[in-house]
Amino acid sequence: MGKSATVLGREIGKTGREMNVLLHRYGYLAGEPGAYSLTDKGEKYGTQEDHYRGNVRSLHYYRQWTTTTWSDETLAALLNDMTNAPTPPEPANSFPDDDLTVAEAEPVGVTDRGASSTGTRADLRMVAIAAALLVGAKAAQVAAPHAQRWWSGTVVPATSRVLKRLKRQDPSDNDAET
């Protein structure tokens, strides 16, 4: 059975992100967080599978992701590489301080089943909010003349009539009521 980086990491007290950093550093993975691919060394121990879901004609309802699963021997091979290396390999050029950068770069909430990243969801929300604001601004622009006509033709005269009635009332009526 294949294991995700998160499951492998649990066995040695690491998170999935930290495990991906180690796998990258010791040559099992290539690429950057969120876009890893297997190296020749990694292909001996892991497989990648692409997944698709939804309607291809709709960006909102179409999801695609890649999952990487590792064999049971992967952890033993990685631990062997870690103990036999005289010094740990240098961090990759793409993220020199990889322990910190990978943790920040990988979106929080990515599961080991390969669900879509929350960064994409946040981007879609921002686009939806911007679109709603633009539609609202255009609606206000179109409605402004009608609202102004309603205000000056209905609200102002009605308010004036009410104020005139209140002014016409006899001050003696107010004394009688109290």
PDB file of C-alpha atoms in Angstrom:
ATOM      1  CA  MET A   1       0.000   0.000   0.000  1.00  0.00           C
ATOM      2  CA  GLY A   2       1.260   3.501  -0.829  1.00  0.00           C
ATOM      3  CA  LYS A   3       1.795   6.106   1.839  1.00  0.00           C
ATOM      4  CA  SER A   4       1.659   9.862   1.557  1.00  0.00           C
ATOM      5  CA  ALA A   5       4.428  12.133   2.807  1.00  0.00           C
ATOM      6  CA  THR A   6       2.221  12.954   5.794  1.00  0.00           C
ATOM      7  CA  VAL A   7       1.869   9.289   6.756  1.00  0.00           C
ATOM      8  CA  LEU A   8       5.615   8.707   6.295  1.00  0.00           C
ATOM      9  CA  GLY A   9       6.347  11.764   8.424  1.00  0.00           C
ATOM     10  CA  ARG A  10       4.120  10.609  11.273  1.00  0.00           C
ATOM     11  CA  GLU A  11       6.273   7.516  11.640  1.00  0.00           C
ATOM     12  CA  ILE A  12       9.322   9.662  12.484  1.00  0.00           C
ATOM     13  CA  GLY A  13       7.566  12.610  14.118  1.00  0.00           C
ATOM     14  CA  LYS A  14       7.565  14.983  11.131  1.00  0.00           C
ATOM     15  CA  THR A  15       4.796  16.809   9.292  1.00  0.00           C
ATOM     16  CA  GLY A  16       4.020  16.255   5.640  1.00  0.00           C
ATOM     17  CA  ARG A  17       5.761  19.514   4.724  1.00  0.00           C
ATOM     18  CA  GLU A  18       8.901  18.597   6.639  1.00  0.00           C
ATOM     19  CA  MET A  19       8.856  15.179   5.003  1.00  0.00           C
ATOM     20  CA  ASN A  20       8.608  16.740   1.544  1.00  0.00           C
ATOM     21  CA  VAL A  21      11.586  18.953   2.410  1.00  0.00           C
ATOM     22  CA  LEU A  22      13.616  15.907   3.400  1.00  0.00           C
ATOM     23  CA  LEU A  23      12.560  13.972   0.312  1.00  0.00           C
ATOM     24  CA  HIS A  24      13.500  16.980  -1.832  1.00  0.00           C
ATOM     25  CA  ARG A  25      16.792  17.567  -0.053  1.00  0.00           C
ATOM     26  CA  TYR A  26      17.902  13.936  -0.372  1.00  0.00           C
ATOM     27  CA  GLY A  27      16.971  13.700  -4.058  1.00  0.00           C
ATOM     28  CA  TYR A  28      13.646  11.859  -4.124  1.00  0.00           C
ATOM     29  CA  LEU A  29      11.620  14.896  -5.261  1.00  0.00           C
ATOM     30  CA  ALA A  30      12.338  17.702  -7.721  1.00  0.00           C
ATOM     31  CA  GLY A  31      10.507  20.968  -8.205  1.00  0.00           C
ATOM     32  CA  GLU A  32       8.934  23.369  -5.787  1.00  0.00           C
ATOM     33  CA  PRO A  33       6.239  23.110  -3.111  1.00  0.00           C
ATOM     34  CA  GLY A  34       2.904  22.399  -4.708  1.00  0.00           C
ATOM     35  CA  ALA A  35       4.574  21.244  -7.952  1.00  0.00           C
ATOM     36  CA  TYR A  36       6.857  18.373  -6.981  1.00  0.00           C
ATOM     37  CA  SER A  37       7.819  15.633  -9.406  1.00  0.00           C
ATOM     38  CA  LEU A  38       9.655  12.392  -8.797  1.00  0.00           C
ATOM     39  CA  THR A  39      13.348  12.158  -9.631  1.00  0.00           C
ATOM     40  CA  ASP A  40      14.925   8.963 -11.007  1.00  0.00           C
ATOM     41  CA  LYS A  41      15.787   8.026  -7.431  1.00  0.00           C
ATOM     42  CA  GLY A  42      12.248   8.838  -6.284  1.00  0.00           C
ATOM     43  CA  GLU A  43      10.637   6.750  -9.037  1.00  0.00           C
ATOM     44  CA  LYS A  44      12.127   3.641  -7.407  1.00  0.00           C
ATOM     45  CA  TYR A  45      10.063   4.296  -4.278  1.00  0.00           C
ATOM     46  CA  GLY A  46       7.078   6.376  -5.309  1.00  0.00           C
ATOM     47  CA  THR A  47       4.375   6.861  -7.893  1.00  0.00           C
ATOM     48  CA  GLN A  48       2.411   9.915  -8.951  1.00  0.00           C
ATOM     49  CA  GLU A  49      -1.185   9.850 -10.114  1.00  0.00           C
ATOM     50  CA  ASP A  50      -3.198  12.660 -11.677  1.00  0.00           C
ATOM     51  CA  HIS A  51      -6.806  13.146 -10.585  1.00  0.00           C
ATOM     52  CA  TYR A  52      -9.572  15.144 -12.246  1.00  0.00           C
ATOM     53  CA  ARG A  53     -13.058  16.037 -11.086  1.00  0.00           C
ATOM     54  CA  GLY A  54     -15.793  18.269 -12.394  1.00  0.00           C
ATOM     55  CA  ASN A  55     -16.801  19.904 -15.640  1.00  0.00           C
ATOM     56  CA  VAL A  56     -13.882  20.702 -17.956  1.00  0.00           C
ATOM     57  CA  ARG A  57     -15.728  23.694 -19.385  1.00  0.00           C
ATOM     58  CA  SER A  58     -15.917  25.424 -16.007  1.00  0.00           C
ATOM     59  CA  LEU A  59     -12.868  26.618 -14.112  1.00  0.00           C
ATOM     60  CA  HIS A  60     -14.908  26.891 -10.929  1.00  0.00           C
ATOM     61  CA  TYR A  61     -16.161  23.309 -10.997  1.00  0.00           C
ATOM     62  CA  TYR A  62     -13.107  21.614 -12.532  1.00  0.00           C
ATOM     63  CA  ARG A  63     -10.392  20.432 -10.189  1.00  0.00           C
ATOM     64  CA  GLN A  64      -7.182  18.625 -10.961  1.00  0.00           C
ATOM     65  CA  TRP A  65      -4.428  17.491  -8.636  1.00  0.00           C
ATOM     66  CA  THR A  66      -1.563  15.058  -8.420  1.00  0.00           C
ATOM     67  CA  THR A  67      -0.961  12.665  -5.550  1.00  0.00           C
ATOM     68  CA  THR A  68       2.350  11.064  -4.726  1.00  0.00           C
ATOM     69  CA  THR A  69       2.380   7.779  -2.874  1.00  0.00           C
ATOM     70  CA  TRP A  70       5.481   6.168  -1.427  1.00  0.00           C
ATOM     71  CA  SER A  71       6.286   2.511  -0.894  1.00  0.00           C
ATOM     72  CA  ASP A  72       6.975   1.064   2.539  1.00  0.00           C
ATOM     73  CA  GLU A  73      10.714   0.953   1.766  1.00  0.00           C
ATOM     74  CA  THR A  74      10.934   4.718   1.203  1.00  0.00           C
ATOM     75  CA  LEU A  75      11.327   5.639   4.854  1.00  0.00           C
ATOM     76  CA  ALA A  76      14.080   3.093   5.408  1.00  0.00           C
ATOM     77  CA  ALA A  77      15.946   4.327   2.307  1.00  0.00           C
ATOM     78  CA  LEU A  78      15.575   7.976   3.371  1.00  0.00           C
ATOM     79  CA  LEU A  79      16.755   7.273   6.928  1.00  0.00           C
ATOM     80  CA  ASN A  80      19.697   5.320   5.476  1.00  0.00           C
ATOM     81  CA  ASP A  81      20.579   8.294   3.260  1.00  0.00           C
ATOM     82  CA  MET A  82      20.310  10.638   6.235  1.00  0.00           C
ATOM     83  CA  THR A  83      22.594   8.562   8.477  1.00  0.00           C
ATOM     84  CA  ASN A  84      25.176   7.735   5.795  1.00  0.00           C
ATOM     85  CA  ALA A  85      25.520  11.282   4.464  1.00  0.00           C
ATOM     86  CA  PRO A  86      28.650  12.877   5.998  1.00  0.00           C
ATOM     87  CA  THR A  87      26.914  16.259   5.930  1.00  0.00           C
ATOM     88  CA  PRO A  88      23.308  16.981   5.042  1.00  0.00           C
ATOM     89  CA  PRO A  89      22.891  18.065   1.426  1.00  0.00           C
ATOM     90  CA  GLU A  90      22.657  21.766   0.763  1.00  0.00           C
ATOM     91  CA  PRO A  91      19.167  23.232   0.470  1.00  0.00           C
ATOM     92  CA  ALA A  92      17.884  23.575  -3.076  1.00  0.00           C
ATOM     93  CA  ASN A  93      18.516  26.817  -4.938  1.00  0.00           C
ATOM     94  CA  SER A  94      14.809  27.385  -5.440  1.00  0.00           C
ATOM     95  CA  PHE A  95      14.258  27.701  -1.707  1.00  0.00           C
ATOM     96  CA  PRO A  96      17.577  28.124   0.118  1.00  0.00           C
ATOM     97  CA  ASP A  97      16.139  28.032   3.631  1.00  0.00           C
ATOM     98  CA  ASP A  98      13.830  25.176   2.711  1.00  0.00           C
ATOM     99  CA  ASP A  99      12.585  24.256   6.196  1.00  0.00           C
ATOM    100  CA  LEU A 100      10.998  27.684   6.600  1.00  0.00           C
ATOM    101  CA  THR A 101      10.203  28.478   2.982  1.00  0.00           C
ATOM    102  CA  VAL A 102       8.397  25.236   2.222  1.00  0.00           C
ATOM    103  CA  ALA A 103       6.274  25.547   5.339  1.00  0.00           C
ATOM    104  CA  GLU A 104       5.261  29.029   4.228  1.00  0.00           C
ATOM    105  CA  ALA A 105       4.938  28.217   0.539  1.00  0.00           C
ATOM    106  CA  GLU A 106       2.704  25.153   0.764  1.00  0.00           C
ATOM    107  CA  PRO A 107      -0.894  26.164   1.322  1.00  0.00           C
ATOM    108  CA  VAL A 108      -2.326  25.289   4.682  1.00  0.00           C
ATOM    109  CA  GLY A 109      -5.133  22.786   4.441  1.00  0.00           C
ATOM    110  CA  VAL A 110      -3.717  20.630   1.663  1.00  0.00           C
ATOM    111  CA  THR A 111      -4.526  17.076   2.586  1.00  0.00           C
ATOM    112  CA  ASP A 112      -2.532  14.015   1.680  1.00  0.00           C
ATOM    113  CA  ARG A 113      -5.386  12.984  -0.617  1.00  0.00           C
ATOM    114  CA  GLY A 114      -4.485  15.896  -2.898  1.00  0.00           C
ATOM    115  CA  ALA A 115      -7.423  18.240  -2.408  1.00  0.00           C
ATOM    116  CA  SER A 116      -7.131  21.583  -4.112  1.00  0.00           C
ATOM    117  CA  SER A 117      -5.151  24.245  -2.366  1.00  0.00           C
ATOM    118  CA  THR A 118      -6.790  26.952  -0.299  1.00  0.00           C
ATOM    119  CA  GLY A 119      -4.805  29.536  -2.201  1.00  0.00           C
ATOM    120  CA  THR A 120      -6.906  28.830  -5.273  1.00  0.00           C
ATOM    121  CA  ARG A 121     -10.096  29.107  -3.268  1.00  0.00           C
ATOM    122  CA  ALA A 122      -8.970  32.423  -1.805  1.00  0.00           C
ATOM    123  CA  ASP A 123      -8.116  33.706  -5.284  1.00  0.00           C
ATOM    124  CA  LEU A 124     -11.553  32.704  -6.551  1.00  0.00           C
ATOM    125  CA  ARG A 125     -13.188  34.444  -3.595  1.00  0.00           C
ATOM    126  CA  MET A 126     -11.249  37.622  -4.329  1.00  0.00           C
ATOM    127  CA  VAL A 127     -12.318  37.509  -7.975  1.00  0.00           C
ATOM    128  CA  ALA A 128     -15.940  36.983  -6.921  1.00  0.00           C
ATOM    129  CA  ILE A 129     -15.783  39.896  -4.467  1.00  0.00           C
ATOM    130  CA  ALA A 130     -14.225  42.190  -7.087  1.00  0.00           C
ATOM    131  CA  ALA A 131     -16.893  41.195  -9.612  1.00  0.00           C
ATOM    132  CA  ALA A 132     -19.672  41.829  -7.074  1.00  0.00           C
ATOM    133  CA  LEU A 133     -18.239  45.268  -6.302  1.00  0.00           C
ATOM    134  CA  LEU A 134     -18.052  46.163  -9.986  1.00  0.00           C
ATOM    135  CA  VAL A 135     -21.633  45.012 -10.577  1.00  0.00           C
ATOM    136  CA  GLY A 136     -22.784  46.944  -7.509  1.00  0.00           C
ATOM    137  CA  ALA A 137     -21.014  50.103  -8.634  1.00  0.00           C
ATOM    138  CA  LYS A 138     -22.562  49.854 -12.108  1.00  0.00           C
ATOM    139  CA  ALA A 139     -26.006  49.216 -10.598  1.00  0.00           C
ATOM    140  CA  ALA A 140     -25.638  52.294  -8.387  1.00  0.00           C
ATOM    141  CA  GLN A 141     -24.578  54.343 -11.414  1.00  0.00           C
ATOM    142  CA  VAL A 142     -27.627  53.197 -13.401  1.00  0.00           C
ATOM    143  CA  ALA A 143     -30.024  53.649 -10.470  1.00  0.00           C
ATOM    144  CA  ALA A 144     -28.733  57.094  -9.403  1.00  0.00           C
ATOM    145  CA  PRO A 145     -30.969  59.183 -11.725  1.00  0.00           C
ATOM    146  CA  HIS A 146     -34.045  57.169 -10.758  1.00  0.00           C
ATOM    147  CA  ALA A 147     -33.261  57.436  -7.061  1.00  0.00           C
ATOM    148  CA  GLN A 148     -32.661  61.185  -7.378  1.00  0.00           C
ATOM    149  CA  ARG A 149     -35.971  61.641  -9.198  1.00  0.00           C
ATOM    150  CA  TRP A 150     -37.770  59.580  -6.518  1.00  0.00           C
ATOM    151  CA  TRP A 151     -36.109  61.559  -3.735  1.00  0.00           C
ATOM    152  CA  SER A 152     -36.916  64.989  -5.149  1.00  0.00           C
ATOM    153  CA  GLY A 153     -40.369  64.022  -6.516  1.00  0.00           C
ATOM    154  CA  THR A 154     -41.742  61.910  -3.658  1.00  0.00           C
ATOM    155  CA  VAL A 155     -39.759  62.079  -0.416  1.00  0.00           C
ATOM    156  CA  VAL A 156     -39.098  65.831  -0.268  1.00  0.00           C
ATOM    157  CA  PRO A 157     -42.737  66.886  -1.002  1.00  0.00           C
ATOM    158  CA  ALA A 158     -44.139  64.338   1.462  1.00  0.00           C
ATOM    159  CA  THR A 159     -41.739  65.525   4.165  1.00  0.00           C
ATOM    160  CA  SER A 160     -42.656  69.165   3.448  1.00  0.00           C
ATOM    161  CA  ARG A 161     -46.392  68.396   3.811  1.00  0.00           C
ATOM    162  CA  VAL A 162     -45.838  66.654   7.152  1.00  0.00           C
ATOM    163  CA  LEU A 163     -43.750  69.556   8.456  1.00  0.00           C
ATOM    164  CA  LYS A 164     -46.411  72.086   7.371  1.00  0.00           C
ATOM    165  CA  ARG A 165     -49.134  70.113   9.189  1.00  0.00           C
ATOM    166  CA  LEU A 166     -47.033  70.017  12.338  1.00  0.00           C
ATOM    167  CA  LYS A 167     -46.443  73.777  12.155  1.00  0.00           C
ATOM    168  CA  ARG A 168     -50.170  74.464  11.638  1.00  0.00           C
ATOM    169  CA  GLN A 169     -51.176  72.717  14.826  1.00  0.00           C
ATOM    170  CA  ASP A 170     -52.397  75.094  17.489  1.00  0.00           C
ATOM    171  CA  PRO A 171     -50.047  75.480  20.494  1.00  0.00           C
ATOM    172  CA  SER A 172     -53.113  75.401  22.766  1.00  0.00           C
ATOM    173  CA  ASP A 173     -53.823  71.821  21.588  1.00  0.00           C
ATOM    174  CA  ASN A 174     -50.470  70.759  22.934  1.00  0.00           C
ATOM    175  CA  ASP A 175     -51.269  72.332  26.375  1.00  0.00           C
ATOM    176  CA  ALA A 176     -54.618  70.523  26.557  1.00  0.00           C
ATOM    177  CA  GLU A 177     -53.037  67.155  25.891  1.00  0.00           C
ATOM    178  CA  THR A 178     -50.625  67.488  28.816  1.00  0.00           C
TER     179      THR A 178
END
